[in-house]
C-alpha angles and dihedrals in degrees: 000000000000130000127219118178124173094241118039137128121301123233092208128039115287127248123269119259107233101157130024089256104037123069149058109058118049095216108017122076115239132164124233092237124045094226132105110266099266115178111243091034086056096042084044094052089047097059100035122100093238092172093124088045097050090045095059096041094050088045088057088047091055108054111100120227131183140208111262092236086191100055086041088063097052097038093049089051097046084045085052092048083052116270122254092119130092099013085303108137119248116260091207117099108231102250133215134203120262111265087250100044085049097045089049099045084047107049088045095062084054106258115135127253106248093049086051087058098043089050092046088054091046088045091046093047086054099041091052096051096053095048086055092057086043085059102048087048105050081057099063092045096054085049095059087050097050094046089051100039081057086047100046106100092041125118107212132010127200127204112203105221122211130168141261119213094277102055092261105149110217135176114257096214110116113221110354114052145127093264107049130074141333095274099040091050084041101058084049137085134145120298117205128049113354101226109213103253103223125201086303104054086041089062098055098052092059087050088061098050083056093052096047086049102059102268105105097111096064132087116283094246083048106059092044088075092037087060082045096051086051105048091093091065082042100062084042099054094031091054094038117021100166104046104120081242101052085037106050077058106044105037092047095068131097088257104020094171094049090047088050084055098050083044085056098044099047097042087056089049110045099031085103091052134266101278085054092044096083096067084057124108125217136179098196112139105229093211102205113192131194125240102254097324093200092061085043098057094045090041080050094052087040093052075225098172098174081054094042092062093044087064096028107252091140120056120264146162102247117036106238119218114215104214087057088048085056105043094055086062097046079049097054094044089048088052097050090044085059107040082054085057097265107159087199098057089042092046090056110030101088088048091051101118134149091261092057097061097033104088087049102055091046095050081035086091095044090060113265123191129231087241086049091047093056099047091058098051083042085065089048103054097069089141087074103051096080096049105038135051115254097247084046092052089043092056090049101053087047081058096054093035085060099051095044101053087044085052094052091045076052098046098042103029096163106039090052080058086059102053094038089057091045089043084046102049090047084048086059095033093052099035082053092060100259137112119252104237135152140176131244128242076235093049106255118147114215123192125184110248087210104126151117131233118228139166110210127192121206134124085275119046110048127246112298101352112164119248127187129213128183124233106258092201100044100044100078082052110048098083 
């Protein structure tokens, strides 16, 4: 079956972008910026001077990838065994007894029969809904594997970029690209001249074999021994991926294909020894990430040094990582809430972990609300759900929502200065009338796609004429 979806890779360069309406595909129509046409977005795009735009985003355009035949081959064979494995969905459906095998299971073990049919309509509606995700998900991994199955044998691929409000570059193509998952940044590397490495480029792909292993919190020298004290496990795995041993390591980790990838690469490169390894060439993409770039851009505007460091604006020795920051604070409030008799605080804080404040932190700067906050540790506390009642475990993550949001205003005072005046002064501009909307150092004019349609009918304004308001309550939060 092919596939053909509007967006994909290109197998030659994009066009330029040289309007906001005209660029990237050759053949299918796509806008500059990834927002609805609304009227003064589009008159402000129009009018602005948008070259240094246009120029990144053409660069990024410009740049050739190529399918990791390698990778492809591995993925594709764990996908035909049936998934499950490496972060690859299952390809198994969850299954549920017959009515009549669980009635009878369940009223045998004395539980009576109205409370049977009230738990097989619970465990249906669930396993329905989770063979319904399985499914949508499935769907969006064959379709990685067909895009890149069709792409395979191709020299260089190009992804069209385009923007979203905000000035945030991102690839068109629909379901394979350089920015999405583990298996779609795995399947990728760069496509074009293979430049030698040298000792420095040497040295950060092992720093890279130390981050996807589970060593990038640690100091840089440090995590140069730990990648050679991993090289071993790295021949292994690189000559032999699919050996239960090999594949028991490399599959378990955070980003297990594009582990498989740095195990391929380093294995070719270093197989004649390290002294032979400079003169080497190599095409693997070193993916490099912020820490939380939303908190460092407002810790930035804030001069917040006590949050800079907490994101690592300013240089240190070992790298912070802000969610465990966090998470120490909430601990210490929790503690002390305890230790005063709170059953709150008892009942969370032995399920107080990294994972469950997380979420929270990243969406902190995109203006989550308490409510919202609550919702997502509520997600996280699944521990709770079998031993409490649900009023009780939803008491309990409004709790923790509260304290985490009140540790990150302490930890990054100034920063939090900095969001409350932007998220004041929308608040003023959109309960005024009027849409939210700045300009860039770049140019670039951004304007909150926050609004509502409406048609309106009076003496003055004619029949069915479009007016646009802006949404009072999304604005302050649309940064």
């Amino acid at each position: 079956m092919k596939l053909t979806p509007k967006y994909g890779p290109m197998i030659i360069p994009p066009r330029d972008w040289e309007s906001p309406n005209n660029g990237g595909y050759l053949i299918s129509r796509a806008r500059m910026m990834r927002t609805r046409p609304y009227p003064l977005q589009k008159t402000l795009l129009e009018s602005a001077d948008l070259k240094q735009i246009f120029g990144g985003l053409n660069a990024l355009g410009k740049q050739p990838w190529k399918i990791n035949t390698r990778v492809f081959d591995v993925a594709q064979s764990l996908w035909d065994r049936g998934g499950a494995v490496a972060k690859l969905i299952s390809r198994t459906d969850h299954e549920l007894l017959t009515k009549e095998a669980y009635f009878e299971k369940r009223v045998s073990e004395g539980v009576p029969l109205e409370e049977v049919d009230r738990e097989y309509r619970k465990k249906k509606m669930e396993v329905t809904k989770g063979n319904r995700e399985l499914h949508s998900e499935r769907c969006s991994t064959w379709y990685k594997f067909e895009n890149a199955k069709e792409l395979k044998d191709e020299e260089e691929l190009y992804f069209p970029h385009n923007i979203d409000f905000r000035g945030r570059a991102y690839p068109m193509s629909t379901h394979i690209n350089h920015v999405g998952d583990d298996l779609s940044r795995g399947l990728l590397t760069f496509g074009g001249p293979e430049p030698e490495i040298g000792r420095e480029g040497l040295y950060w792909l092992k720093i890279r074999l130390a981050n996807l292993v589970g060593h990038d919190k640690k100091p840089l020298a440090e995590r140069i021994h730990a990648a050679d004290d991993t090289m071993k496990m790295v021949f292994k795995v690189a000559l032999d991926p699919l050996a239960e041993e090999n594949l028991d390591w490399w599959t378990t980790k955070d980003d297990p294909f594009q582990l498989l990838a740095t195990c391929f690469d380093l294995e070719r490169i270093l197989s004649s020894g390290e002294s032979n390894a400079y003169t080497k060439t190599s095409s693997l993409p070193v993916h490099q990430d912020g820490s939380c770039n939303g908190l460092q851009h407002y810790a930035a505007l804030g001069r917040d040094a006590a949050g800079g460091r907490a994101v690592n604006l300013v240089p240190q020795e070992m790298p912070r990582d802000v969610y465990s920051t966090v998470l120490e604070r909430v601990k210490a409030k929790v503690k002390e809430d305890a230790a005063k008799g709170n059953e709150n605080a008892g009942l969370l804080l032995p399920l107080l972990t990294r994972k469950a404040v997380k979420q929270t932190v990243m969406t902190s700067v995109y203006g989550v609300t308490a409510y919202g906050a609550k919702l997502q540790i509520k997600r996280q506390l699944k521990a709770l759900r079998g031993s409490v009642e649900p009023a009780t475990l939803s008491r309990i993550a409004d709790y923790a929502a509260r304290c985490t949001l009140s540790s990150l205003g302490d930890l990054f005072k100034h920063a939090d200065e900095t969001r409350r005046w932007l998220s004041g002064s929308a608040d003023a501009i959109s309960a005024a009338g009027q849409p939210v909307h700045w300009i860039t150092p770049m140019g670039l004019p951004c304007v909150q796609p926050y609004v509502k349609w409406q048609s309106t009918v009076s003496n003055e304004v004619p029949l069915g004429h479009a007016q646009y308001r802006p949404l009072k309550l999304k604005g302050p939060r649309g940064f």
